[in-house]
Coordinates of C-alpha atoms in Angstrom, one line a residue:
Chain A
M577 CA 76.6 11.0 -128.4
K578 CA 75.5 14.1 -126.4
V579 CA 76.5 15.4 -123.2
L580 CA 75.1 18.3 -120.9
L581 CA 77.5 20.5 -119.3
I582 CA 75.9 22.6 -116.4
E583 CA 79.1 25.0 -115.5
D584 CA 79.4 28.9 -114.9
N585 CA 82.9 29.5 -115.6
K586 CA 82.9 30.3 -119.3
D587 CA 86.6 29.0 -119.9
I588 CA 86.2 25.5 -118.2
A589 CA 83.0 25.2 -120.3
D590 CA 84.6 26.2 -123.4
M591 CA 87.6 23.7 -122.8
V592 CA 85.3 20.8 -122.2
R593 CA 83.1 21.5 -124.7
L594 CA 86.2 21.8 -127.3
C595 CA 87.6 18.4 -125.7
L596 CA 84.5 16.8 -126.1
E597 CA 84.0 17.7 -129.6
S598 CA 87.3 16.6 -130.5
E599 CA 86.2 13.1 -129.5
N600 CA 83.0 13.8 -131.5
I601 CA 80.8 14.0 -128.8
V602 CA 78.3 16.8 -128.8
C603 CA 77.9 19.0 -125.5
E604 CA 75.6 21.4 -124.6
T605 CA 76.5 24.0 -122.1
T606 CA 74.5 26.1 -119.5
G607 CA 75.7 28.3 -116.8
D608 CA 72.1 28.5 -115.4
G609 CA 71.2 25.8 -113.3
K610 CA 67.3 26.1 -113.6
V611 CA 68.0 26.4 -117.5
G612 CA 69.8 23.1 -117.3
L613 CA 67.2 21.0 -115.2
Q614 CA 64.6 22.0 -117.8
W615 CA 67.1 20.8 -120.5
I616 CA 67.6 17.3 -119.0
K617 CA 63.6 17.1 -118.4
E618 CA 62.9 17.9 -122.1
D619 CA 65.8 16.3 -123.4
K620 CA 67.7 12.9 -123.2
F621 CA 71.6 13.3 -122.8
D622 CA 74.1 10.5 -122.5
A623 CA 75.5 12.0 -119.6
I624 CA 75.4 15.3 -117.6
L625 CA 78.2 16.9 -116.1
L626 CA 77.0 18.7 -113.1
D627 CA 79.1 21.6 -111.5
L628 CA 78.1 21.8 -108.0
A629 CA 79.3 25.6 -107.1
I630 CA 77.2 27.3 -109.6
P631 CA 75.8 30.3 -108.2
E632 CA 71.9 31.0 -107.3
F633 CA 70.2 27.6 -108.5
S634 CA 73.4 25.3 -107.7
G635 CA 74.5 21.9 -108.4
F636 CA 73.1 20.7 -105.2
D637 CA 69.6 22.1 -105.7
I638 CA 69.5 20.5 -109.2
F639 CA 70.4 17.3 -107.9
R640 CA 67.7 17.1 -105.2
E641 CA 65.1 18.2 -107.6
L642 CA 66.4 14.9 -109.8
K643 CA 66.2 12.6 -106.9
K644 CA 62.7 14.2 -105.8
E645 CA 61.4 13.5 -109.7
N646 CA 63.1 10.3 -109.7
L647 CA 65.2 11.3 -112.7
L648 CA 68.6 10.0 -111.2
Q649 CA 68.2 6.2 -112.5
S650 CA 67.4 7.6 -116.0
N651 CA 69.9 10.1 -116.4
N652 CA 73.9 9.5 -115.9
V653 CA 74.6 12.4 -113.8
L654 CA 78.5 12.9 -113.2
I655 CA 79.5 15.1 -110.2
F656 CA 81.9 18.0 -111.7
T657 CA 83.4 19.8 -108.6
A658 CA 86.5 21.4 -107.0
S659 CA 87.3 20.6 -103.2
S660 CA 84.6 22.2 -101.2
V661 CA 82.5 19.2 -101.0
T662 CA 82.7 16.9 -98.2
D663 CA 83.4 13.3 -98.6
Q664 CA 80.1 12.5 -96.9
E665 CA 78.1 14.5 -98.9
L666 CA 79.6 12.9 -102.1
K667 CA 79.0 9.4 -100.7
E668 CA 75.5 10.2 -100.3
M669 CA 75.1 11.7 -103.5
L670 CA 76.6 8.5 -105.4
S671 CA 74.3 6.3 -103.2
S672 CA 71.2 8.5 -104.2
G673 CA 72.0 7.8 -107.9
A674 CA 74.7 9.9 -109.1
K675 CA 77.0 7.7 -111.6
G676 CA 80.4 9.3 -111.0
V677 CA 82.5 12.2 -109.8
L678 CA 85.2 14.0 -111.6
R679 CA 87.3 16.3 -109.6
K680 CA 88.7 19.6 -110.7
P681 CA 90.9 20.3 -112.0
L682 CA 90.0 17.9 -114.3
S683 CA 92.1 14.9 -116.1
I684 CA 91.5 14.9 -119.8
D685 CA 91.7 11.0 -119.7
D686 CA 89.4 10.6 -117.0
L687 CA 86.8 13.0 -118.6
I688 CA 86.8 11.0 -121.7
E689 CA 86.7 7.9 -120.1
A690 CA 83.9 8.6 -117.9
V691 CA 81.6 9.9 -120.5
E692 CA 82.7 7.0 -123.2
K693 CA 81.5 4.5 -120.4
F694 CA 78.2 5.6 -120.7
H695 CA 78.4 5.9 -124.5
Q696 CA 78.8 2.2 -124.6
N697 CA 76.2 1.2 -121.7
G698 CA 73.9 4.1 -122.8
N699 CA 71.7 4.0 -126.2
N700 CA 73.0 2.9 -129.5
Chain B
M366 CA 69.0 39.1 -36.2
K367 CA 67.4 41.6 -34.1
K368 CA 63.9 39.9 -34.5
I369 CA 65.3 36.8 -33.2
I370 CA 66.6 38.8 -30.4
S371 CA 63.2 40.0 -29.6
I372 CA 61.6 36.5 -29.9
D373 CA 64.1 35.5 -27.4
R374 CA 63.2 38.2 -24.6
V375 CA 59.4 37.6 -25.3
T376 CA 59.9 34.0 -25.1
V377 CA 62.2 34.5 -21.8
L378 CA 59.7 36.7 -20.3
A379 CA 56.7 33.9 -21.3
I380 CA 58.8 31.3 -19.6
A381 CA 59.9 32.9 -16.7
I382 CA 56.4 34.0 -15.7
S383 CA 55.3 30.6 -16.4
L384 CA 57.9 28.9 -13.9
T385 CA 57.0 31.9 -11.5
T386 CA 53.2 30.9 -11.6
L387 CA 54.3 27.0 -11.3
L388 CA 56.5 27.8 -8.3
F389 CA 53.9 29.9 -7.0
V390 CA 51.6 27.2 -7.3
G391 CA 53.9 24.6 -5.8
Y392 CA 54.8 26.7 -3.1
L393 CA 50.9 27.1 -2.0
S394 CA 50.1 23.2 -2.6
Y395 CA 52.7 22.9 -0.1
V396 CA 51.4 25.4 2.5
N397 CA 48.3 23.6 1.7
I398 CA 49.3 20.3 2.5
T399 CA 51.3 21.8 5.5
K400 CA 48.2 23.1 6.9
F401 CA 46.2 19.4 6.1
I402 CA 49.1 18.0 8.2
Q403 CA 48.5 20.4 11.1
E404 CA 45.0 20.3 11.1
N405 CA 45.1 16.6 11.2
A406 CA 47.9 16.8 14.4
L407 CA 45.5 19.4 15.9
A408 CA 42.6 16.5 15.4
D409 CA 44.5 13.9 16.6
R410 CA 45.9 16.2 19.5
T411 CA 42.3 17.4 20.7
N412 CA 41.1 13.5 20.7
L413 CA 44.0 12.5 22.5
I414 CA 43.3 15.2 25.1
I415 CA 39.6 14.4 25.6
Q416 CA 40.5 11.0 25.6
K417 CA 42.7 11.7 28.7
V418 CA 40.1 13.8 30.3
I419 CA 37.5 11.3 29.9
H420 CA 39.7 8.6 31.4
L421 CA 40.7 11.2 34.3
A422 CA 36.9 11.5 35.0
S423 CA 36.5 7.8 34.9
T424 CA 39.5 7.5 37.3
V425 CA 37.9 9.8 39.6
S426 CA 34.6 8.0 39.1
D427 CA 36.5 4.9 39.7
A428 CA 37.9 6.1 43.1
E429 CA 34.3 7.2 44.1
T430 CA 32.8 3.9 43.5
G431 CA 35.3 2.2 45.3
Q432 CA 34.9 4.5 48.3
R433 CA 30.9 4.2 47.9
G434 CA 31.4 0.3 47.7
F435 CA 33.8 0.0 50.7
I436 CA 31.4 2.5 52.9
I437 CA 28.4 0.3 52.0
T438 CA 29.9 -3.1 52.7
G439 CA 32.9 -2.5 54.8
K440 CA 34.7 -4.9 52.8
A441 CA 38.4 -4.0 51.8
N442 CA 38.4 -5.4 48.3
Y443 CA 35.7 -2.7 47.3
L444 CA 38.5 -0.4 47.9
N445 CA 40.8 -1.9 44.8
P446 CA 39.5 0.9 42.3
Y447 CA 40.1 3.4 45.0
Y448 CA 43.6 2.5 45.3
N449 CA 44.1 2.5 41.7
A450 CA 42.7 5.4 41.1
V451 CA 44.8 7.0 43.9
R452 CA 47.9 5.6 42.4
D453 CA 47.4 6.7 38.9
I454 CA 45.4 10.2 39.3
H455 CA 48.8 12.6 39.7
S456 CA 50.5 10.6 36.8
Q457 CA 47.3 11.1 34.5
L458 CA 47.3 14.7 35.5
Q459 CA 51.0 15.2 34.8
D460 CA 50.4 13.7 31.7
L461 CA 47.4 15.7 30.5
A462 CA 49.2 18.8 31.7
M463 CA 51.8 18.1 28.7
F464 CA 49.1 18.2 26.1
I465 CA 47.0 21.0 27.2
P466 CA 48.2 24.6 26.1
S467 CA 49.2 27.0 28.5
N468 CA 46.0 29.1 28.7
I469 CA 43.7 26.3 29.4
I470 CA 45.8 25.0 32.0
K471 CA 45.6 28.1 33.8
E472 CA 41.9 28.5 33.1
N473 CA 40.9 25.1 33.9
L474 CA 43.5 22.2 34.6
K475 CA 44.7 24.3 37.6
P476 CA 41.2 24.3 39.3
L477 CA 40.8 20.6 38.4
T478 CA 43.5 19.8 39.8
N479 CA 42.6 21.4 42.9
L480 CA 39.1 19.7 42.8
I481 CA 40.2 16.6 42.2
D482 CA 42.7 16.7 45.1
S483 CA 39.9 18.1 47.2
K484 CA 37.8 15.2 46.0
F485 CA 40.4 12.5 46.9
N486 CA 41.0 14.3 50.4
E487 CA 37.4 13.6 51.0
L488 CA 37.6 10.2 49.8
S489 CA 40.5 9.4 51.9
R490 CA 38.8 11.0 54.9
T491 CA 35.7 9.1 54.4
I492 CA 37.4 5.9 54.0
S493 CA 39.7 6.3 57.0
L494 CA 36.4 7.1 58.9
R495 CA 34.5 4.2 57.8
Q496 CA 37.4 2.0 58.8
S497 CA 37.6 3.3 62.2
H498 CA 34.4 4.5 63.2
G499 CA 32.1 2.6 61.2
I500 CA 29.6 3.5 58.6
N501 CA 27.3 5.4 61.1
A502 CA 30.3 7.8 61.4
V503 CA 30.5 8.3 58.0
L504 CA 26.5 8.7 56.7
P505 CA 26.4 12.0 57.5
I506 CA 29.3 13.2 55.8
I507 CA 27.9 11.4 52.4
Q508 CA 24.6 13.1 52.9
S509 CA 26.0 16.5 53.4
D510 CA 26.3 16.3 49.6
R511 CA 29.9 17.7 49.6
G512 CA 31.2 14.9 47.9
K513 CA 28.5 15.1 45.4
I514 CA 29.1 18.8 44.9
L515 CA 32.8 18.3 44.4
M516 CA 31.9 15.4 41.9
D517 CA 29.6 17.8 40.0
K518 CA 32.2 20.7 39.7
I519 CA 35.2 18.2 38.3
R520 CA 32.6 17.1 35.8
T521 CA 31.9 20.3 34.9
T522 CA 35.4 21.1 34.8
I523 CA 36.1 18.3 32.6
D524 CA 32.9 19.3 30.3
N525 CA 34.6 22.5 29.7
I526 CA 37.9 21.5 29.0
Q527 CA 36.4 19.0 26.4
N528 CA 34.2 22.0 25.3
Q529 CA 37.1 24.1 24.9
E530 CA 38.9 21.9 23.3
N531 CA 36.1 21.0 20.5
N532 CA 35.9 24.7 20.0
S533 CA 39.0 25.4 19.2
L534 CA 39.5 22.7 17.1
S535 CA 36.6 23.6 14.9
S536 CA 37.5 27.4 14.9
E537 CA 41.2 26.1 13.9
S538 CA 39.4 23.7 11.4
L539 CA 37.2 26.5 9.9
R540 CA 39.8 28.7 9.7
L541 CA 42.1 26.1 7.9
Q542 CA 39.2 25.1 5.6
V543 CA 38.8 28.5 4.4
D544 CA 42.5 29.0 4.3
S545 CA 42.3 25.8 2.1
R546 CA 39.8 27.1 -0.4
T547 CA 41.4 30.1 -0.7
I548 CA 44.6 28.3 -1.8
I549 CA 42.8 26.0 -3.8
D550 CA 41.4 28.9 -5.6
T551 CA 44.5 30.6 -6.0
I552 CA 46.2 27.7 -7.6
I553 CA 43.3 27.1 -10.2
I554 CA 43.6 30.9 -11.1
A555 CA 47.1 30.4 -11.4
I556 CA 47.1 27.5 -13.4
L557 CA 44.4 29.2 -15.8
V558 CA 46.9 32.3 -15.7
T559 CA 49.8 30.1 -16.5
S560 CA 48.0 28.4 -19.3
V561 CA 46.8 31.7 -20.9
I562 CA 50.0 33.1 -20.9
T563 CA 51.5 30.1 -22.2
G564 CA 49.1 30.0 -24.7
L565 CA 49.8 33.8 -25.8
S566 CA 53.3 33.6 -25.8
M567 CA 53.1 30.6 -27.8
F568 CA 51.2 32.3 -30.2
A569 CA 53.5 35.3 -30.3
I570 CA 56.5 33.1 -31.0
N571 CA 54.7 31.6 -33.6
R572 CA 53.8 34.6 -35.3
R573 CA 57.4 36.1 -35.0
I574 CA 58.5 33.1 -36.5
H575 CA 55.9 33.2 -39.1
R576 CA 56.9 36.5 -39.8
H577 CA 60.4 36.2 -39.9
H578 CA 59.9 33.0 -42.3
L579 CA 58.2 35.2 -44.4
D580 CA 60.9 37.9 -44.3
T581 CA 63.2 35.3 -45.4
Q582 CA 61.3 34.1 -48.0
R583 CA 60.7 37.7 -49.4
S584 CA 64.6 38.7 -49.5
L585 CA 65.4 35.3 -51.0
Q586 CA 62.6 35.9 -53.6
M587 CA 64.3 39.2 -54.3
E588 CA 67.7 37.4 -54.3
V589 CA 66.4 35.0 -56.9
K590 CA 64.9 37.9 -59.1
K591 CA 68.2 39.8 -58.9
R592 CA 70.3 36.6 -60.2
T593 CA 67.7 35.6 -62.7
E594 CA 68.1 38.9 -64.3
E595 CA 71.9 38.9 -63.8
L596 CA 71.9 35.3 -65.5
L597 CA 69.6 36.6 -68.4
N598 CA 72.0 39.6 -68.7
A599 CA 75.0 37.3 -69.0
N600 CA 73.3 34.9 -71.4
N601 CA 72.1 37.8 -73.6
Q602 CA 75.6 39.1 -73.8
L603 CA 77.1 35.3 -74.5
L604 CA 74.1 35.2 -77.1
L605 CA 75.7 38.1 -78.9
A606 CA 79.4 37.0 -78.5
N607 CA 78.6 33.6 -79.9
T608 CA 76.8 35.3 -82.9
A609 CA 79.6 37.6 -83.6
L610 CA 81.6 34.6 -82.9
V611 CA 80.0 32.2 -85.5
T612 CA 79.6 35.2 -87.9
T613 CA 83.5 35.3 -87.8
E614 CA 84.0 31.7 -88.2
R615 CA 81.8 31.4 -90.9
A616 CA 83.1 34.3 -92.6
K617 CA 86.2 32.5 -92.2
E618 CA 85.1 29.3 -93.6
E619 CA 83.5 31.4 -96.7
F620 CA 86.8 33.2 -97.2
I621 CA 88.7 30.0 -97.1
S622 CA 86.0 28.5 -99.5
M623 CA 86.2 31.3 -101.9
I624 CA 90.0 31.5 -102.1
S625 CA 90.3 27.6 -102.7
H626 CA 87.4 27.9 -105.3
E627 CA 89.5 31.3 -106.8
L628 CA 92.8 29.5 -106.9
K629 CA 91.8 26.2 -108.5
T630 CA 89.5 27.6 -111.3
P631 CA 92.1 29.0 -113.5
L632 CA 94.1 25.6 -113.1
V633 CA 91.0 23.7 -114.9
P634 CA 91.3 25.4 -118.5
L635 CA 94.9 25.2 -118.1
K636 CA 95.7 21.8 -117.1
G637 CA 93.0 20.8 -119.5
Y638 CA 94.4 22.4 -122.6
A639 CA 97.8 21.1 -121.6
E640 CA 96.8 17.6 -121.7
M641 CA 94.5 18.1 -125.0
L642 CA 97.5 19.4 -126.8
L643 CA 98.9 15.9 -126.4
R644 CA 96.0 14.4 -127.6
P645 CA 96.0 13.4 -131.5
K646 CA 92.0 13.7 -131.6
F647 CA 92.0 17.7 -130.2
M648 CA 95.1 18.4 -132.3
G649 CA 93.1 17.1 -135.7
G650 CA 95.4 13.9 -136.1
A651 CA 98.4 16.2 -136.6
E652 CA 101.5 14.9 -134.5
V653 CA 103.5 17.4 -132.3
T654 CA 106.8 17.9 -132.9
E655 CA 109.5 16.4 -130.5
R656 CA 110.2 20.3 -129.5
Q657 CA 106.8 20.8 -129.0
K658 CA 106.1 17.7 -127.0
N659 CA 109.1 18.8 -124.7
A660 CA 107.3 22.3 -124.1
I661 CA 104.2 20.8 -123.4
D662 CA 105.5 18.4 -120.9
A663 CA 107.5 21.1 -119.3
M664 CA 103.9 22.9 -119.2
N665 CA 102.3 20.1 -117.6
R666 CA 104.8 19.7 -114.9
S667 CA 104.9 23.5 -114.1
I668 CA 101.0 23.3 -114.1
E669 CA 101.3 19.8 -111.9
K670 CA 103.4 21.8 -109.6
L671 CA 101.5 24.5 -109.3
Q672 CA 98.2 22.7 -108.5
A673 CA 100.4 21.0 -105.5
L674 CA 101.6 24.2 -104.3
V675 CA 97.8 25.6 -104.2
D676 CA 96.9 22.6 -102.4
D677 CA 99.6 23.0 -99.9
V678 CA 99.2 26.7 -99.3
M679 CA 95.5 26.1 -98.8
D680 CA 96.2 23.2 -96.4
V681 CA 98.4 25.3 -94.3
Y682 CA 95.9 28.3 -94.6
K683 CA 93.4 25.9 -93.0
L684 CA 95.4 24.5 -90.5
D685 CA 96.6 27.9 -89.4
M686 CA 93.1 29.0 -89.1
G687 CA 91.9 25.8 -87.3
K688 CA 89.8 25.2 -90.2
L689 CA 91.0 21.7 -91.7
K690 CA 88.6 19.3 -91.3
F691 CA 89.0 15.6 -90.5
S692 CA 87.1 12.3 -91.0
I693 CA 88.3 10.4 -88.3
T694 CA 87.8 6.6 -88.1
D695 CA 89.2 3.1 -86.9
T696 CA 91.7 2.8 -89.9
D697 CA 93.3 -0.5 -90.4
I698 CA 97.1 -0.2 -90.2
T699 CA 98.5 -2.6 -92.9
K700 CA 95.7 -1.4 -95.2
M701 CA 96.9 2.4 -94.9
I702 CA 100.4 1.6 -95.4
N703 CA 99.7 -0.6 -98.5
E704 CA 97.7 1.8 -100.1
A705 CA 100.2 4.5 -99.8
I706 CA 103.1 2.2 -100.9
L707 CA 101.1 1.5 -103.9
E708 CA 100.9 4.8 -105.2
L709 CA 104.1 5.5 -104.8
R710 CA 105.6 2.0 -106.5
P711 CA 105.9 3.3 -110.1
L712 CA 108.0 6.2 -108.7
T713 CA 110.4 4.0 -107.1
L714 CA 110.3 1.1 -109.5
N715 CA 111.6 3.9 -112.1
K716 CA 114.4 5.1 -109.7
K717 CA 115.0 1.3 -108.6
I718 CA 114.4 2.2 -105.0
D719 CA 113.6 -0.6 -102.8
L720 CA 110.4 0.3 -100.9
V721 CA 109.4 -2.3 -98.2
T722 CA 107.0 -2.1 -95.3
D723 CA 107.8 -3.6 -91.6
I724 CA 104.6 -4.1 -90.1
E725 CA 104.7 -5.4 -86.4
V726 CA 101.2 -4.5 -85.3
N727 CA 97.8 -5.8 -86.3
G728 CA 94.6 -3.6 -85.8
T729 CA 93.6 -0.1 -86.5
V730 CA 94.5 3.4 -85.4
F731 CA 92.0 6.3 -85.0
C732 CA 92.8 8.6 -88.1
D733 CA 91.5 10.3 -91.2
P734 CA 93.0 7.9 -93.5
N735 CA 93.2 10.2 -96.4
R736 CA 95.2 12.7 -94.4
I737 CA 97.5 10.2 -92.9
D738 CA 98.0 9.0 -96.6
Q739 CA 99.2 12.4 -97.4
V740 CA 101.7 12.4 -94.5
L741 CA 102.7 9.0 -95.6
S742 CA 102.9 10.0 -99.3
N743 CA 105.1 13.2 -98.3
L744 CA 107.5 11.4 -96.0
I745 CA 108.0 8.7 -98.7
K746 CA 108.2 10.9 -101.3
N747 CA 111.1 12.8 -99.7
S748 CA 113.0 9.9 -99.0
I749 CA 112.7 9.2 -102.8
D750 CA 114.3 12.6 -103.4
F751 CA 117.2 11.9 -101.2
V752 CA 118.1 8.2 -101.3
P753 CA 120.8 6.8 -104.2
D754 CA 118.9 5.9 -107.5
N755 CA 121.6 3.6 -108.5
G756 CA 119.8 0.8 -107.3
N757 CA 121.0 0.7 -103.7
G758 CA 118.0 3.0 -102.4
K759 CA 116.1 1.7 -99.5
I760 CA 112.7 3.0 -98.0
I761 CA 111.6 1.1 -95.0
V762 CA 107.8 2.0 -93.8
R763 CA 107.3 0.5 -90.3
A764 CA 104.4 0.4 -87.7
Q765 CA 105.2 -0.8 -84.5
K766 CA 103.6 -0.6 -80.8
E767 CA 105.2 2.7 -78.9
D768 CA 107.5 2.5 -76.0
Y769 CA 106.8 4.9 -73.5
N770 CA 109.4 6.9 -73.7
D771 CA 109.3 7.7 -77.4
S772 CA 106.8 10.5 -77.4
G773 CA 105.9 10.8 -73.6
N774 CA 102.1 9.8 -74.2
N775 CA 99.8 8.3 -71.8
T776 CA 97.6 6.7 -74.0
N777 CA 98.3 3.6 -76.4
M778 CA 99.9 4.6 -79.8
I779 CA 101.2 3.3 -82.7
L780 CA 104.9 4.4 -83.9
F781 CA 105.2 5.0 -87.7
T782 CA 108.6 5.2 -88.8
V783 CA 109.5 6.4 -92.8
E784 CA 113.5 5.5 -92.8
D785 CA 115.7 5.5 -95.7
N786 CA 119.6 4.9 -96.5
G787 CA 119.7 8.4 -98.3
I788 CA 122.0 11.6 -97.4
G789 CA 120.6 11.9 -94.0
I790 CA 119.3 15.0 -92.1
N791 CA 121.8 16.9 -90.2
P792 CA 120.9 16.9 -86.4
E793 CA 121.5 20.5 -86.0
K794 CA 118.8 21.2 -88.9
A795 CA 116.6 18.5 -87.5
D796 CA 114.0 20.7 -85.2
K797 CA 113.9 23.1 -88.0
L798 CA 112.6 20.7 -90.5
F799 CA 109.0 21.2 -89.6
Q800 CA 108.9 24.9 -90.1
K801 CA 107.6 26.8 -92.8
F802 CA 109.4 26.9 -96.1
Y803 CA 112.6 25.5 -94.7
Q804 CA 114.3 23.5 -97.1
I805 CA 117.4 21.5 -96.4
D806 CA 119.2 22.8 -99.3
T807 CA 118.1 26.1 -101.0
G808 CA 120.0 28.5 -103.3
P809 CA 121.0 27.9 -107.1
T810 CA 122.3 24.4 -106.5
R811 CA 119.4 22.9 -105.1
K812 CA 118.7 19.4 -106.5
H813 CA 115.5 18.6 -104.6
A814 CA 113.0 20.9 -105.2
G815 CA 110.1 21.0 -103.1
T816 CA 107.5 23.6 -101.5
G817 CA 108.9 23.4 -98.4
L818 CA 105.4 23.0 -96.9
G819 CA 105.2 19.3 -96.9
L820 CA 106.6 18.7 -93.5
V821 CA 104.7 21.8 -91.8
I822 CA 101.2 20.2 -93.1
C823 CA 102.5 16.9 -92.0
R824 CA 103.1 18.3 -88.5
G825 CA 100.0 19.8 -88.4
I826 CA 97.9 16.9 -89.4
I827 CA 99.7 14.6 -86.7
D828 CA 99.3 17.3 -84.3
A829 CA 95.5 17.6 -84.9
H830 CA 95.5 13.8 -84.0
G831 CA 96.9 14.2 -80.8
G832 CA 100.1 12.4 -82.1
K833 CA 103.4 13.6 -82.5
I834 CA 106.1 13.7 -85.2
W835 CA 109.7 14.3 -85.2
V836 CA 113.2 13.5 -86.8
D837 CA 114.8 10.4 -85.1
N838 CA 118.4 10.9 -84.5
N839 CA 119.6 7.4 -83.7
C840 CA 119.7 6.9 -87.3
K841 CA 123.3 6.0 -88.2
T842 CA 122.9 6.1 -92.1
G843 CA 120.1 8.0 -93.7
A844 CA 117.6 9.7 -92.4
A845 CA 114.3 8.5 -89.9
I846 CA 111.3 10.2 -89.4
K847 CA 108.8 9.1 -86.8
F848 CA 105.3 9.8 -85.8
T849 CA 102.6 8.6 -83.4
L850 CA 99.0 8.0 -83.7
P851 CA 96.5 7.2 -80.9
V852 CA 95.0 3.3 -81.3
R853 CA 91.6 4.6 -79.4
G854 CA 89.9 7.6 -79.8
Q855 CA 91.5 10.4 -77.1
E856 CA 88.2 12.4 -75.6
D857 CA 90.1 15.5 -74.1
K858 CA 93.2 15.6 -76.5
G859 CA 91.4 15.7 -79.9
K860 CA 91.1 19.8 -79.4
R861 CA 91.1 20.3 -83.5
V862 CA 89.9 16.9 -84.4
Q863 CA 86.5 17.3 -85.4
T864 CA 84.9 14.2 -86.1
H865 CA 82.6 15.2 -89.2
E866 CA 82.9 15.3 -92.9
S867 CA 86.6 16.1 -94.1
I868 CA 87.5 18.4 -97.0
V869 CA 89.5 15.6 -98.6
D870 CA 90.5 16.9 -102.3
R871 CA 94.2 17.5 -102.4
R872 CA 94.6 16.5 -106.3

């Protein structure tokens, strides 16, 4: 199973990657939004963890692009965020096609549970 | 104002002239009419005089006829006209004298009277003679023309009188006519002059009013221009102030956002790794020792507390800055209370605490459900900390319609109570309870730890909703904290209640 993490904080990124790898899940990470978007288009991931608060090309921008190009249905995008996103916006994103929300600070159990869900439903 | 006074002067002058002319015209008309009346009277009088004079002539003639008849016939009845004339003549003369002006009397009437007297003398003599001596005695006298001459003179005099009267009437008439024509011309001229003057004054007044109106207009326009300039200036200043304010507010929000992010970011890997240390898959299948597990558990607890503290501090900070946002809707009371209870039930079951609800109202309150859940949780957790854990502990969450005197509110409010049978709250310390960092007991023997911020945040949230939160001093055993929430939206009270998106996360 392969997961994409788009997150700019190195410590958080390392932690998530180590966590997933211990569960035998491959995790590719990038802190660059545009790069991440490109990887989504080029590659196939079982789940995408999208941090909204990345600089320059933000998670919001990526989400908008995916929505525009109708890539939300075929990809399992999990919104990964701290508190500064409004309830309303989260609801909108979920109804637009995001498949879940993971709050920071992360609960490892929640993370694994969310990702595993797509492992079962997705390919294989 | 000066201009209006001068208008009045001109107006008054014009009106005065017009009135004067009219009065003058009136007067002239009156004079004219008087003259006509005069002339009529004059004509009447002349006619009367002429009538009387003619009557006089005929009376004398009648007398003569009577005399002639008698002289010729000798019959007494022929003398009747003569006797009648004799009888009337003097009264007629007197009557005539009354109507004729004195100068003509002198000239004509007196001689006429004399002539008539003479004539009548002559007639009387001749008649007597005929009576006494017969016709032959009288004929020579008659043939002597004396009678005829007298008669002629009388007729001439009478004609004179007539002519004189007519003449004087005509000349008088002419004079009056000339006067009248003059008067009529004067009247016409006066009317024309009045019309012209009135017209001119109307024109002058109109022009002045118009000019005054223009002046007023002009000064109004200048006033408007000045005001507009002032308004534009004020507007510009307001825009600048607003921009500055918005910038400040945005700066505040960005700062808060940044702090929030910076505080929470290090917690992510901290918490993550702490949890992962307890997961066998991460530890490569190796079991942790008990000592290690205790250490890791302690770490986890610490991290949780730190997280809670960060959340609380951020809430307090946002409340202080007025930047805590709410998402207000009509929230079902029962559902909200039950959800709060549900979260905490594991904790109460653990400590054998009886956690029950007593909901006396149906319906909704107007609030942010997440934040009120936060309040309820906070209050319940406090109660959990202070009730006995020997199985006797009891916590009740109530919801009722509010009595009027409880919080002094005017609108419909729902009263929530969280009460317990714990150690209670010292009434002296009750009002300090909602202050920052106040804790019931501090110091080394602290049994009940907490951030001390929970109740502060509760107060901030309840206040922002337009409600009130307080310690109920009527509680005999244990503690009771009450708060109110509005049933429906309060339009004027919700200063800090912003009904758009909420910053929800507090976990």
